[in-house]
PDB file of C-alpha atoms in Angstrom:
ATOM      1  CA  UNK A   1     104.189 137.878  70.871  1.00 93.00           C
ATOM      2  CA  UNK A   2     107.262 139.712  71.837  1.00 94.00           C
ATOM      3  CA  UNK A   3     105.506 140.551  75.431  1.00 95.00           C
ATOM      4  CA  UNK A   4     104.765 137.172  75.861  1.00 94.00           C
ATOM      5  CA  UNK A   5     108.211 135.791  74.807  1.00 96.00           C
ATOM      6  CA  UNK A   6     109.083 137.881  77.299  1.00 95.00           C
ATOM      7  CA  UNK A   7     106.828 137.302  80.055  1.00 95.00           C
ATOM      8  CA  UNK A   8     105.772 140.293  80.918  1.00 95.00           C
ATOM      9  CA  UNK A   9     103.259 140.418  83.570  1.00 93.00           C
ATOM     10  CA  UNK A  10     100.527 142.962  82.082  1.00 95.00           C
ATOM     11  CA  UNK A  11      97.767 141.718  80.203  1.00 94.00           C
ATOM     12  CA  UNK A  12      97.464 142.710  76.617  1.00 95.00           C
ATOM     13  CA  UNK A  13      95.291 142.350  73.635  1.00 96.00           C
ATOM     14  CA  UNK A  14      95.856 143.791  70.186  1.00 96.00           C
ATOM     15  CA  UNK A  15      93.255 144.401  68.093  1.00 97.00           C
ATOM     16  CA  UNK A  16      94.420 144.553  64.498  1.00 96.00           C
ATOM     17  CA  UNK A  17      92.175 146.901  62.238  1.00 96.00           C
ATOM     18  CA  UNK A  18      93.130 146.603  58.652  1.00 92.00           C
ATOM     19  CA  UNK A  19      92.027 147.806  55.409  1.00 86.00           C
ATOM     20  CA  UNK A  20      92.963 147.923  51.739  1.00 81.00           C
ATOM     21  CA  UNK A  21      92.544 150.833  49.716  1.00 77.00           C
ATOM     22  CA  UNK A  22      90.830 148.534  46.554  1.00 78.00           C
ATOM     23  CA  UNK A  23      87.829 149.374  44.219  1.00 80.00           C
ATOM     24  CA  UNK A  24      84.731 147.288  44.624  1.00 84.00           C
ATOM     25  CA  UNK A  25      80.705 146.731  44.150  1.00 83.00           C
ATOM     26  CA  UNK A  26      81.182 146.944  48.465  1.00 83.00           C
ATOM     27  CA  UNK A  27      83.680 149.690  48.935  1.00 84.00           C
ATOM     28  CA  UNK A  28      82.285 152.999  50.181  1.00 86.00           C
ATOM     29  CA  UNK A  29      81.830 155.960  47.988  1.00 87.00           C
ATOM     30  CA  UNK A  30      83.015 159.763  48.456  1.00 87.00           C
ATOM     31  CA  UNK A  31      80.018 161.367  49.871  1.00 91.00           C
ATOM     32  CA  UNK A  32      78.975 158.298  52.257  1.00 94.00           C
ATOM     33  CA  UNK A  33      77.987 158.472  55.714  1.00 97.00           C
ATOM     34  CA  UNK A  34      79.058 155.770  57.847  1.00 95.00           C
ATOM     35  CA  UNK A  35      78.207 153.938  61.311  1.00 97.00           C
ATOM     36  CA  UNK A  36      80.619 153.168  63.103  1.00 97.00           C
ATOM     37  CA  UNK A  37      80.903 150.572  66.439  1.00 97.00           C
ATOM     38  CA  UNK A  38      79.075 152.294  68.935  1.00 95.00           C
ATOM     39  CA  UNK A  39      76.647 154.531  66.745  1.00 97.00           C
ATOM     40  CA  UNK A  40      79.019 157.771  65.753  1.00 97.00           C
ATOM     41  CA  UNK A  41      78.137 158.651  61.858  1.00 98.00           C
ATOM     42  CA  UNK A  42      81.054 159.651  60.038  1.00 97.00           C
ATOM     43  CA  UNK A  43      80.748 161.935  56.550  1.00 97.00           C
ATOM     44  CA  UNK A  44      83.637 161.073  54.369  1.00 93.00           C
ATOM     45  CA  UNK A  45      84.715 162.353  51.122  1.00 86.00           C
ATOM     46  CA  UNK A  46      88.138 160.796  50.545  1.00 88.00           C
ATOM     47  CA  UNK A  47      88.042 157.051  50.007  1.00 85.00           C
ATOM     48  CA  UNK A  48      92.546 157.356  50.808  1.00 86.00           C
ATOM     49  CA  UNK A  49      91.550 157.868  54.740  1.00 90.00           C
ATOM     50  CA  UNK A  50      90.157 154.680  54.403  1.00 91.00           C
ATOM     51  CA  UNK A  51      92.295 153.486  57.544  1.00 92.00           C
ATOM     52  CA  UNK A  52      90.983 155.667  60.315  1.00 95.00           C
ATOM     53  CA  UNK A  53      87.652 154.233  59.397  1.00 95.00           C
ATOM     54  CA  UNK A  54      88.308 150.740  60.827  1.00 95.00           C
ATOM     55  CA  UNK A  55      90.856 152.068  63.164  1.00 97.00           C
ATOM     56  CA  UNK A  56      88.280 154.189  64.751  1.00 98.00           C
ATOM     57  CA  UNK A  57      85.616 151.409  64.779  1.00 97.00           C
ATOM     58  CA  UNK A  58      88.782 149.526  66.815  1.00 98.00           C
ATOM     59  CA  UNK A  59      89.060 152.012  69.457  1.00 98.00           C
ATOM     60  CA  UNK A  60      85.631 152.140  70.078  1.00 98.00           C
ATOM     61  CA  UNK A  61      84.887 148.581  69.937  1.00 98.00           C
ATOM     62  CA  UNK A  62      88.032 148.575  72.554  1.00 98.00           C
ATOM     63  CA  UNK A  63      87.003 150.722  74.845  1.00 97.00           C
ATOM     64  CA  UNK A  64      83.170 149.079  75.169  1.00 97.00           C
ATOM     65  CA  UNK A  65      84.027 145.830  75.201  1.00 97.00           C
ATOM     66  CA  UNK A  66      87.501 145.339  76.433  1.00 97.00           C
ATOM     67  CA  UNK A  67      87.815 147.826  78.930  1.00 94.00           C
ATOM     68  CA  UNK A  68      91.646 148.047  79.388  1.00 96.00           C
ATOM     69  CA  UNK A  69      93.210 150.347  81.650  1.00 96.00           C
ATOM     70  CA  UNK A  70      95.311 151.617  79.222  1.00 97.00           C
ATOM     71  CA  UNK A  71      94.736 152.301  75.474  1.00 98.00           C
ATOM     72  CA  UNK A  72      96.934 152.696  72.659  1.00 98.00           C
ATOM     73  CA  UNK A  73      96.781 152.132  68.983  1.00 97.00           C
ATOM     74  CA  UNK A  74      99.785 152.745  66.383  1.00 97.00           C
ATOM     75  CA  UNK A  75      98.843 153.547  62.582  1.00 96.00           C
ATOM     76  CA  UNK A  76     100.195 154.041  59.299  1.00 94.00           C
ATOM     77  CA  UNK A  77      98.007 156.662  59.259  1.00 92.00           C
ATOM     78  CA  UNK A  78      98.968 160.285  57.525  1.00 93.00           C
ATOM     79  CA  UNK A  79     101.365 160.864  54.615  1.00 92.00           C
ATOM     80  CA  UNK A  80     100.944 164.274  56.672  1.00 94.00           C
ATOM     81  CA  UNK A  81     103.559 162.709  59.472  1.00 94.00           C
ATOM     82  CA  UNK A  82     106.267 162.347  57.003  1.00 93.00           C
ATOM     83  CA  UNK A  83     106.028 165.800  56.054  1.00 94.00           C
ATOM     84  CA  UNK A  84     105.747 167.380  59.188  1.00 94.00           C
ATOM     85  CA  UNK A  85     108.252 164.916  61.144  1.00 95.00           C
ATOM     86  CA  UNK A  86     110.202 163.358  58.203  1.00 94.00           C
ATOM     87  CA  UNK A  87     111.313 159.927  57.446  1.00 93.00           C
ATOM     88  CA  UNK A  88     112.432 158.717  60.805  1.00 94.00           C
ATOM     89  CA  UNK A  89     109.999 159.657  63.296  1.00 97.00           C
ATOM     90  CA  UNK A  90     106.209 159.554  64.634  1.00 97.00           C
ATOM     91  CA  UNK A  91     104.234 161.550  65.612  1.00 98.00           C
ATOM     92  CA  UNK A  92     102.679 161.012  69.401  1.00 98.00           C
ATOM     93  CA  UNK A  93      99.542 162.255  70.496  1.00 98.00           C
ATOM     94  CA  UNK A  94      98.151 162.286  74.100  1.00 98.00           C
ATOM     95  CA  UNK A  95      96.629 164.488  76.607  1.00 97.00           C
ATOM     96  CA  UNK A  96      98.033 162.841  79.182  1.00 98.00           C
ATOM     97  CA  UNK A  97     101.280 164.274  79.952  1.00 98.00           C
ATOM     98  CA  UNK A  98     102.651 161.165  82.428  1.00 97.00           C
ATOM     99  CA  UNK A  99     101.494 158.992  79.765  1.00 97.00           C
ATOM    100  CA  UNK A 100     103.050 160.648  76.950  1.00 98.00           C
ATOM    101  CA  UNK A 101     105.911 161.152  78.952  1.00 98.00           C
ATOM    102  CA  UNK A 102     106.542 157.362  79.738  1.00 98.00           C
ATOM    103  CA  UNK A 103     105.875 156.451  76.036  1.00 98.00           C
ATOM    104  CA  UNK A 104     108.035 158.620  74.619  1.00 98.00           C
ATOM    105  CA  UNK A 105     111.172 157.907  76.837  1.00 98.00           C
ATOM    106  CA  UNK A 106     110.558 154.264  76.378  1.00 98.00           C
ATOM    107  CA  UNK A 107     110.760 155.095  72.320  1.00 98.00           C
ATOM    108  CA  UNK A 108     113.963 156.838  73.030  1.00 98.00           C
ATOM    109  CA  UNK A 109     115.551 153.708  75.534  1.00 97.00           C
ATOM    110  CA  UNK A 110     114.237 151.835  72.638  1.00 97.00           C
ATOM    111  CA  UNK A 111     116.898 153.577  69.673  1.00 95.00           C
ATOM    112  CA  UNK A 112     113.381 154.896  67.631  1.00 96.00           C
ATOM    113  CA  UNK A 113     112.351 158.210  67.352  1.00 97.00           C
ATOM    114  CA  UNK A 114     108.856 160.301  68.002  1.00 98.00           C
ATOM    115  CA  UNK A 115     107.609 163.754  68.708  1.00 98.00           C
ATOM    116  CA  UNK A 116     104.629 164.832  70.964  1.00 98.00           C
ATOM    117  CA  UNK A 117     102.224 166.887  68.486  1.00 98.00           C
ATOM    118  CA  UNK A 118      99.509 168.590  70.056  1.00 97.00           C
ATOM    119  CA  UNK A 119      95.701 168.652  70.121  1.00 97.00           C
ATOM    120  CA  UNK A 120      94.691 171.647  69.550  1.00 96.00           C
ATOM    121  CA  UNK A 121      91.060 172.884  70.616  1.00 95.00           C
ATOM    122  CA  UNK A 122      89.990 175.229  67.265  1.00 94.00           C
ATOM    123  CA  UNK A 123      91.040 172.489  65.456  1.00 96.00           C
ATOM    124  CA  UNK A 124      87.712 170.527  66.178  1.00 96.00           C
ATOM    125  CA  UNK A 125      85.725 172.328  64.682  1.00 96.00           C
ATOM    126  CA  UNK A 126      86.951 171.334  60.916  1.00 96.00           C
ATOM    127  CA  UNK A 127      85.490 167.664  62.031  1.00 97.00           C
ATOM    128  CA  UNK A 128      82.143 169.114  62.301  1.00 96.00           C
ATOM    129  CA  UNK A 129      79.096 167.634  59.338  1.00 96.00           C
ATOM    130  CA  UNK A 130      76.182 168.505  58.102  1.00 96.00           C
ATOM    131  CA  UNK A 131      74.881 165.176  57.486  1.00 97.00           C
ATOM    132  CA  UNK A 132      76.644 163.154  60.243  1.00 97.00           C
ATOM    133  CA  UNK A 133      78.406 163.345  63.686  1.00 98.00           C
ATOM    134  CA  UNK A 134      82.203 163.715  62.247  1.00 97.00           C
ATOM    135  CA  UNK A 135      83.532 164.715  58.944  1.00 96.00           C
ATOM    136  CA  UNK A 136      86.457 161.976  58.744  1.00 95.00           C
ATOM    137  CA  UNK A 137      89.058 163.581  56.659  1.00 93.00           C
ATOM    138  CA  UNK A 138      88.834 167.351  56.512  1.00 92.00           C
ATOM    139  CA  UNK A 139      91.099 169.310  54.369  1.00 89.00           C
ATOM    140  CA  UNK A 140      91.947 172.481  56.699  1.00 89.00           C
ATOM    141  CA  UNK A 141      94.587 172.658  58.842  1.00 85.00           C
ATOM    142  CA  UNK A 142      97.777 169.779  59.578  1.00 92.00           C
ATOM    143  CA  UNK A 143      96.486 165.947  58.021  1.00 94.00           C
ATOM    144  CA  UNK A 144      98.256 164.011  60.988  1.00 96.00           C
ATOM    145  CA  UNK A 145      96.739 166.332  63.657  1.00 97.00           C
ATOM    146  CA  UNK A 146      93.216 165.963  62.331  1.00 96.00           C
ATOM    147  CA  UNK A 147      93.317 162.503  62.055  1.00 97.00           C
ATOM    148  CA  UNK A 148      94.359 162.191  65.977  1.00 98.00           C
ATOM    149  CA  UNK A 149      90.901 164.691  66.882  1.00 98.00           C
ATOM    150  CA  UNK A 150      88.975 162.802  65.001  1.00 98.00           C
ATOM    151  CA  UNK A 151      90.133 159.230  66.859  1.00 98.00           C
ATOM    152  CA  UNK A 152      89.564 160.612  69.537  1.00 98.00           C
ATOM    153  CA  UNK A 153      86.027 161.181  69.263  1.00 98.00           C
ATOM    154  CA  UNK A 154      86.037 157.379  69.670  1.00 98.00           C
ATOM    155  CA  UNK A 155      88.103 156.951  73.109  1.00 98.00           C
ATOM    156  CA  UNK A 156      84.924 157.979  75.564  1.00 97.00           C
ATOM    157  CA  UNK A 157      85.947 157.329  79.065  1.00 95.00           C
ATOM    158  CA  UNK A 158      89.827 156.533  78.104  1.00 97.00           C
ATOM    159  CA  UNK A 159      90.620 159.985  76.594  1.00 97.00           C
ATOM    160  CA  UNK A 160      92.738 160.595  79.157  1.00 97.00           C
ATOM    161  CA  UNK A 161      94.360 157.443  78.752  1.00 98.00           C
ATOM    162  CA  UNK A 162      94.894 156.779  75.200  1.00 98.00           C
ATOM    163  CA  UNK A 163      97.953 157.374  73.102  1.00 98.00           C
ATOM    164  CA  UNK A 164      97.773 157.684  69.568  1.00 98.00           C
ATOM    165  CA  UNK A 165     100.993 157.328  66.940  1.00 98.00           C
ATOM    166  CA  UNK A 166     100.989 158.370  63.768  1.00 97.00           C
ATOM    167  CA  UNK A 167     103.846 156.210  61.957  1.00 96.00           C
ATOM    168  CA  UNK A 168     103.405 155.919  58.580  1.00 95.00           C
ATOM    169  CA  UNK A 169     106.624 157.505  57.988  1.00 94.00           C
ATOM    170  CA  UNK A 170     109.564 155.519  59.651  1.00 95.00           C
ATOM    171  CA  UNK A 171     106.997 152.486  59.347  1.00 95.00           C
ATOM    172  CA  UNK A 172     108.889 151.978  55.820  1.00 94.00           C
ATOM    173  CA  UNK A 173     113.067 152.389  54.660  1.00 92.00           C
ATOM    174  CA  UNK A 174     113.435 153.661  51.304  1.00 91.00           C
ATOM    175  CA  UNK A 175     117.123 152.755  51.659  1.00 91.00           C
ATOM    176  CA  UNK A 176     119.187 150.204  54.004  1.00 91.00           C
ATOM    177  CA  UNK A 177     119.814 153.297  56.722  1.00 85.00           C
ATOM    178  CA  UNK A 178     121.842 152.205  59.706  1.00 85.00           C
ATOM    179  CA  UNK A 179     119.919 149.249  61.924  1.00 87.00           C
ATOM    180  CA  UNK A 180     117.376 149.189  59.261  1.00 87.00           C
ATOM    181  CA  UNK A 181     117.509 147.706  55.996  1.00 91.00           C
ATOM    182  CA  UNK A 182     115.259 148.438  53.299  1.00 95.00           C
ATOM    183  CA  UNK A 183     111.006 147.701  53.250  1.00 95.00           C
ATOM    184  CA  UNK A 184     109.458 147.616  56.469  1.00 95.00           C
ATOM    185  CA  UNK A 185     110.988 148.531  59.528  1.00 95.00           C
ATOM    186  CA  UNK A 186     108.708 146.967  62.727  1.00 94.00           C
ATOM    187  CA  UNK A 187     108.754 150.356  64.306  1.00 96.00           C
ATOM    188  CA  UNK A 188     107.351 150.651  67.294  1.00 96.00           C
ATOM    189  CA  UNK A 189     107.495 147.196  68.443  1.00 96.00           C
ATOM    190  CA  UNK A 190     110.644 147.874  70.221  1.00 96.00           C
ATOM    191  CA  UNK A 191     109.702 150.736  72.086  1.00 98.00           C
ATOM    192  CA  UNK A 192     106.256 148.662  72.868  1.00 97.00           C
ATOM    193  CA  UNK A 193     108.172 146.217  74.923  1.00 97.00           C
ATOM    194  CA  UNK A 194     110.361 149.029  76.656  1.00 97.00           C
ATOM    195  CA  UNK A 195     107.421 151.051  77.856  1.00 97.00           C
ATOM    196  CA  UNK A 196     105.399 147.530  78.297  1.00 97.00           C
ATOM    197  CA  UNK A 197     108.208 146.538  81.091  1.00 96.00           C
ATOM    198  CA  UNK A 198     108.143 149.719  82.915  1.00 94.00           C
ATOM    199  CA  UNK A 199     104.395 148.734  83.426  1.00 91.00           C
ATOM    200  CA  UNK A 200     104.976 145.348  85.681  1.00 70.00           C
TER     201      UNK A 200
END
């Protein structure tokens, strides 16, 4: 909305994945395999990662059908981002360096605050299953790192051009706190509409 208000000229479309973490006859169990948009399997064991589940099924569905040049999904993902980053700040993940580059200085321009985690390579192997393509929510090494490998298992062809944030943590004030007040903040939407206009 704020992209339109603005008439920007880039064509957007926002997919909005969401899920509730609620006990049902239909939710999923621990122990369930699941397939996904596209046909990955996912084993999953902790019904609280409930989130990358439909997010993932987003970013595949995405990349098939939408085709956009660009791709890039923020998610109140990981308690694991608050810990790692604290309470004002998310955690970017790329492998694009130009792209992460441009994102991150539009966050800046835009007053809010992230960090560039990385994607480490021996960390894939804690996604592997024995009963499925990807083991959604491992418990070995860093929670907001694992989360980003395993989305990205779902990018295909736009790996290179997909950035991922992590921003559970400033997604929410505990306290009025400068140019936020208390509840939920709207992060991200700022610094959306700064990189957005550097694109036209």
């Amino acid at each position: 909305l704020g992209a339109a208000a603005l008439r920007l000229p880039v064509r957007v479309t926002t997919l909005a994945p969401l899920a509730e973490n609620a006990v049902s006859g239909s939710a999923f169990r621990p122990g369930d395999v699941i397939r996904h948009y596209g046909g990955i399997t996912s084993e999953t064991t902790n019904s609280d990662a409930e989130g990358r589940l439909v997010l993932a099924d987003a970013i595949s569905y995405a990349v098939r059908e939408l085709k956009p040049d660009v791709l890039v999904d923020l998610a109140t993902l990981t308690g694991a981002n608050a810990v790692a980053l604290g309470k004002r700040t998310g955690a970017l993940y790329s492998e694009n360096d130009e792209l992460a580059g441009s994102f991150l200085a539009a966050v800046e321009a835009a007053g809010e605050q992230a960090w560039r985690m990385p994607l480490p390579a021996d960390y894939v192997e804690y996604l592997g299953s024995e009963v499925a393509d990807l083991f959604s929510a491992p418990t070995q090494g860093a929670g907001s790192v694992l989360a980003a490998l395993y989305l990205r298992e779902f990018t295909d062809d736009l790996r290179d051009r997909w950035v991922h944030v992590d921003m559970s943590a400033p997604s929410w004030a505990d306290s009025d706190d400068a140019e936020l007040t208390k509840g939920a903040t709207g992060w991200g939407v700022r610094s959306l509409l700064r990189w957005l206009a550097t694109l036209s």
